Amino acid sequence: MNKTILLKNRPEGKPEISDFEFTNMEKPTIKEGEILLETKYISVDPYLRGRMKDADSYVKPFQLNEPISSGIIAEVIESKNESYQKGDYISGNLEWKQYQASNGDNLLKVDPSLAPLSAYLGILGMTGLTAYFGLTEIGRPKKGETLVVSGAAGAVGSVVGQIGKLLGCRVVGIAGTDEKVEMLKSKFGFDAGINYNESTDMAKDIASATPDGVDIYFDNVGGSISDHVHAQMNRFSRVIVCGAISTYNETSIPMGPRVEQFLIKKSALMQGFLVGNYADQFPEGVKQLATWLKEGKLSYTETVLEGFNQVPEAFIGLFDGKNKGKMIVKA
Ligand SMILES: NC(=O)c1ccc[n+]([C@@H]2O[C@H](COP(=O)([O-])OP(=O)(O)OC[C@H]3O[C@@H](n4cnc5c(N)ncnc54)[C@H](OP(=O)(O)O)[C@@H]3O)[C@@H](O)[C@H]2O)c1
């Protein structure tokens, strides 16, 4: 038995379980030069929603009736490739299957003695690197500046806020529940937090949480939350456009206020990015994140669903804010 999850339909609006097909495939046998991998942890990420659309993007769309893929930690359970030994653990962009063969290309060995395996999908993986490079390369934080983070209690946002604190910023997080806002302050050291689902006046709440205005806005969500933050930006401020999850399930792109006026009047910078832009600096980024983690200067949290078949549920849960920190499935 080799449980596999395929894309059955291209979701219209918010994805549903019926958009996925649970099937069984043959367990592969490996040829010379290949390894057999057993999936241990699966990362679900908001960007996968974009790959479910049949649209041109920076990565090819998933094909209907084919396995979906994402960041996976797997164990090498058989090897006919001299670069890998049985018992090695790897991280890579792999298919949503319990077992798969690989020629070993584009995989990264991970060391379970240095950090828990799941950390390589989060704080020491793609989302940690997104936080680190987006904030340091585009935000260029300076001591005493005010940093606002949306999607603050998620995998990227929770790390952005902590790095902001390490670099001397005053950090304000925006998240979807009181419990998350409390976690931002008590566990991750944010100075203030706003629950956007409870706020009756976001413009006022953001303004009162940022009495000196906003120097850096790390945006994970887009939409109306961001419109309100833009209104508070200072001169020479930076808006880091990392994600726009509030719009990913829209069937047409919603209109908001035009940004040109505030960018001009405030001489502000607004820049989007893909973490892959910094691929050649990943080793340096992982080293820095691992050092801070070891020194106890960074911490992280995960929401882990148990069981391979929970992958679609975990993915859909991202759009309902079901996760604190990185959303992961333990196979
Ligand atoms: N540019 C890049 O290279 C790059 C790389 C990684 C991730 N990203 C982007 O960064 C963002 C965060 O990714 P992540 O992996 O860290 O996910 P995440 O924040 O761990 O999970 C998604 C969170 O988004 C919030 N959310 C869902 N729907 C929302 C809505 N309509 N309005 C406001 N918030 C909403 C939920 O938290 P609440 O309970 O707070 O609503 C949910 O927990 C995503 O937009 C993602 O696409 C970009």
Coordinates of C-alpha atoms in Angstrom, one line a residue, residues 131-321:
A131 CA 11.2 35.6 7.3
Y132 CA 14.9 36.1 7.5
F133 CA 15.6 37.3 4.0
G134 CA 12.4 39.3 3.5
L135 CA 13.0 41.3 6.6
T136 CA 16.7 41.8 6.5
E137 CA 17.2 42.3 2.7
I138 CA 14.1 44.4 1.9
G139 CA 13.0 45.7 5.3
R140 CA 16.6 46.6 6.4
P141 CA 15.5 47.2 10.0
K142 CA 17.2 49.8 12.1
K143 CA 17.2 50.0 15.9
G144 CA 14.2 51.8 17.3
E145 CA 12.0 51.4 14.2
T146 CA 8.4 50.2 14.3
L147 CA 7.8 46.9 12.5
V148 CA 4.2 45.7 11.8
V149 CA 3.7 42.1 10.8
S150 CA 0.4 40.7 9.4
G151 CA -0.3 36.9 9.6
A152 CA 1.9 37.4 12.7
A153 CA 1.1 34.1 14.4
G154 CA 1.9 31.9 11.4
A155 CA 5.1 30.2 10.3
V156 CA 6.6 33.2 8.6
G157 CA 5.1 36.0 10.7
S158 CA 6.1 34.6 14.1
V159 CA 9.7 34.4 13.0
V160 CA 9.7 37.9 11.4
G161 CA 8.5 39.4 14.6
Q162 CA 11.2 37.7 16.7
I163 CA 14.0 38.7 14.2
G164 CA 12.6 42.3 14.3
K165 CA 13.0 42.2 18.1
L166 CA 16.5 40.8 17.9
L167 CA 17.4 43.7 15.6
G168 CA 16.0 46.3 18.0
C169 CA 12.6 47.1 16.5
R170 CA 9.3 47.8 18.3
V171 CA 7.1 45.0 16.9
V172 CA 3.3 44.9 16.5
G173 CA 1.6 41.8 15.2
I174 CA -1.8 41.3 13.6
A175 CA -3.5 37.9 14.0
G176 CA -6.9 36.3 14.0
T177 CA -7.7 35.3 17.6
D178 CA -7.0 36.7 21.1
E179 CA -5.2 33.5 21.9
K180 CA -2.8 34.1 19.0
V181 CA -2.3 37.7 20.0
E182 CA -1.5 36.6 23.6
M183 CA 1.0 34.1 22.2
L184 CA 2.7 36.8 20.1
K185 CA 3.4 38.8 23.3
S186 CA 4.1 36.1 25.8
K187 CA 6.0 33.5 23.7
F188 CA 7.5 35.6 20.9
G189 CA 8.2 38.9 22.6
F190 CA 6.0 41.1 20.4
D191 CA 5.3 44.5 22.0
A192 CA 1.7 44.7 21.0
G193 CA -0.9 42.7 19.0
I194 CA -4.2 43.3 17.3
N195 CA -6.9 40.7 16.7
Y196 CA -8.3 41.7 13.3
N197 CA -11.4 39.5 13.7
E198 CA -12.5 41.3 16.9
S199 CA -11.4 44.8 16.0
T200 CA -14.3 47.1 15.1
D201 CA -12.0 49.9 13.9
M202 CA -8.7 48.5 12.4
A203 CA -7.5 52.0 11.3
K204 CA -7.8 53.3 14.9
D205 CA -6.4 50.1 16.5
I206 CA -3.3 50.1 14.2
A207 CA -2.8 53.8 14.8
S208 CA -2.9 53.5 18.5
A209 CA -0.6 50.4 18.5
T210 CA 2.0 52.4 16.4
P211 CA 2.2 55.9 18.0
D212 CA 5.4 56.6 16.1
G213 CA 4.0 55.4 12.8
V214 CA 5.2 52.3 10.8
D215 CA 8.7 52.1 9.4
I216 CA 8.5 48.5 8.1
Y217 CA 5.4 46.5 7.2
F218 CA 5.9 42.8 6.6
D219 CA 2.8 41.8 4.8
N220 CA 1.6 38.2 4.7
V221 CA -2.1 38.7 4.1
G222 CA -2.8 41.7 1.8
G223 CA -6.4 43.0 1.5
S224 CA -8.1 45.5 3.8
I225 CA -5.7 44.8 6.8
S226 CA -2.9 46.0 4.6
D227 CA -4.8 49.0 3.4
H228 CA -5.1 50.2 7.0
V229 CA -1.4 49.6 7.7
H230 CA -0.4 51.5 4.6
A231 CA -2.2 54.5 5.9
Q232 CA 0.3 54.6 8.9
M233 CA 3.5 54.3 7.0
N234 CA 6.3 56.8 7.8
R235 CA 8.6 58.6 5.4
F236 CA 11.2 56.3 3.9
S237 CA 9.3 53.3 5.2
R238 CA 9.4 49.8 3.6
V239 CA 6.5 47.5 2.7
I240 CA 7.7 43.9 2.3
V241 CA 5.0 42.1 0.2
C242 CA 5.6 38.5 1.2
G243 CA 2.1 37.0 0.8
A244 CA -1.6 37.9 0.2
I245 CA -3.5 35.0 1.7
S246 CA -6.6 37.0 2.1
T247 CA -7.0 37.1 -1.7
Y248 CA -5.8 33.5 -2.6
N249 CA -9.3 32.1 -2.8
E250 CA -10.9 35.1 -4.6
T251 CA -12.2 34.3 -8.0
S252 CA -11.3 37.9 -9.2
I253 CA -8.8 40.2 -7.7
P254 CA -10.6 42.6 -5.3
M255 CA -9.9 46.4 -5.6
G256 CA -8.6 48.4 -2.8
P257 CA -7.3 51.9 -2.3
R258 CA -4.6 52.9 -4.8
V259 CA -1.2 52.8 -3.3
E260 CA 0.6 55.4 -5.5
Q261 CA -0.2 58.4 -3.3
F262 CA 1.1 57.0 -0.1
L263 CA 4.2 55.7 -1.8
I264 CA 4.9 59.1 -3.3
K265 CA 4.1 61.2 -0.3
K266 CA 6.0 59.0 2.1
S267 CA 8.9 58.2 -0.3
A268 CA 8.1 54.6 0.7
L269 CA 9.4 51.4 -0.9
M270 CA 7.0 48.5 -1.6
Q271 CA 8.6 45.3 -2.8
G272 CA 7.4 41.8 -3.4
F273 CA 9.8 38.9 -3.3
L274 CA 10.1 35.1 -3.6
V275 CA 12.3 33.4 -1.0
G276 CA 13.9 31.5 -3.9
N277 CA 15.5 34.8 -5.0
Y278 CA 17.9 34.3 -2.1
A279 CA 18.7 30.6 -2.8
D280 CA 22.5 31.2 -3.1
Q281 CA 22.4 32.7 0.4
F282 CA 20.3 29.9 2.0
P283 CA 23.3 28.2 3.8
E284 CA 24.1 31.6 5.5
G285 CA 20.4 32.1 6.4
V286 CA 20.1 28.6 7.9
K287 CA 23.3 29.1 9.9
Q288 CA 22.0 32.4 11.4
L289 CA 18.6 31.0 12.2
A290 CA 20.2 27.8 13.8
T291 CA 22.6 29.9 15.8
W292 CA 19.7 32.1 17.2
L293 CA 17.7 29.0 17.9
K294 CA 20.6 27.3 19.8
E295 CA 21.2 30.5 21.8
G296 CA 17.6 30.6 22.8
K297 CA 17.0 33.9 21.0
L298 CA 14.5 32.4 18.6
S299 CA 11.7 30.0 19.3
Y300 CA 8.9 28.5 17.3
T301 CA 5.7 26.7 17.4
E302 CA 4.0 24.1 15.2
T303 CA 0.5 22.8 14.6
V304 CA 1.0 19.1 13.8
L305 CA -1.9 17.0 12.4
E306 CA -1.3 13.2 12.7
G307 CA -1.8 10.9 9.8
F308 CA -1.0 11.0 6.1
N309 CA -4.6 11.5 5.1
Q310 CA -4.8 14.7 7.1
V311 CA -2.8 16.6 4.5
P312 CA -5.7 18.2 2.7
E313 CA -7.4 19.0 6.0
A314 CA -4.3 20.7 7.2
F315 CA -3.9 22.7 4.0
I316 CA -7.5 23.9 4.1
G317 CA -7.1 24.8 7.7
L318 CA -4.5 27.5 6.8
F319 CA -7.4 29.5 5.3
D320 CA -9.3 29.3 8.6
G321 CA -6.4 30.2 10.7

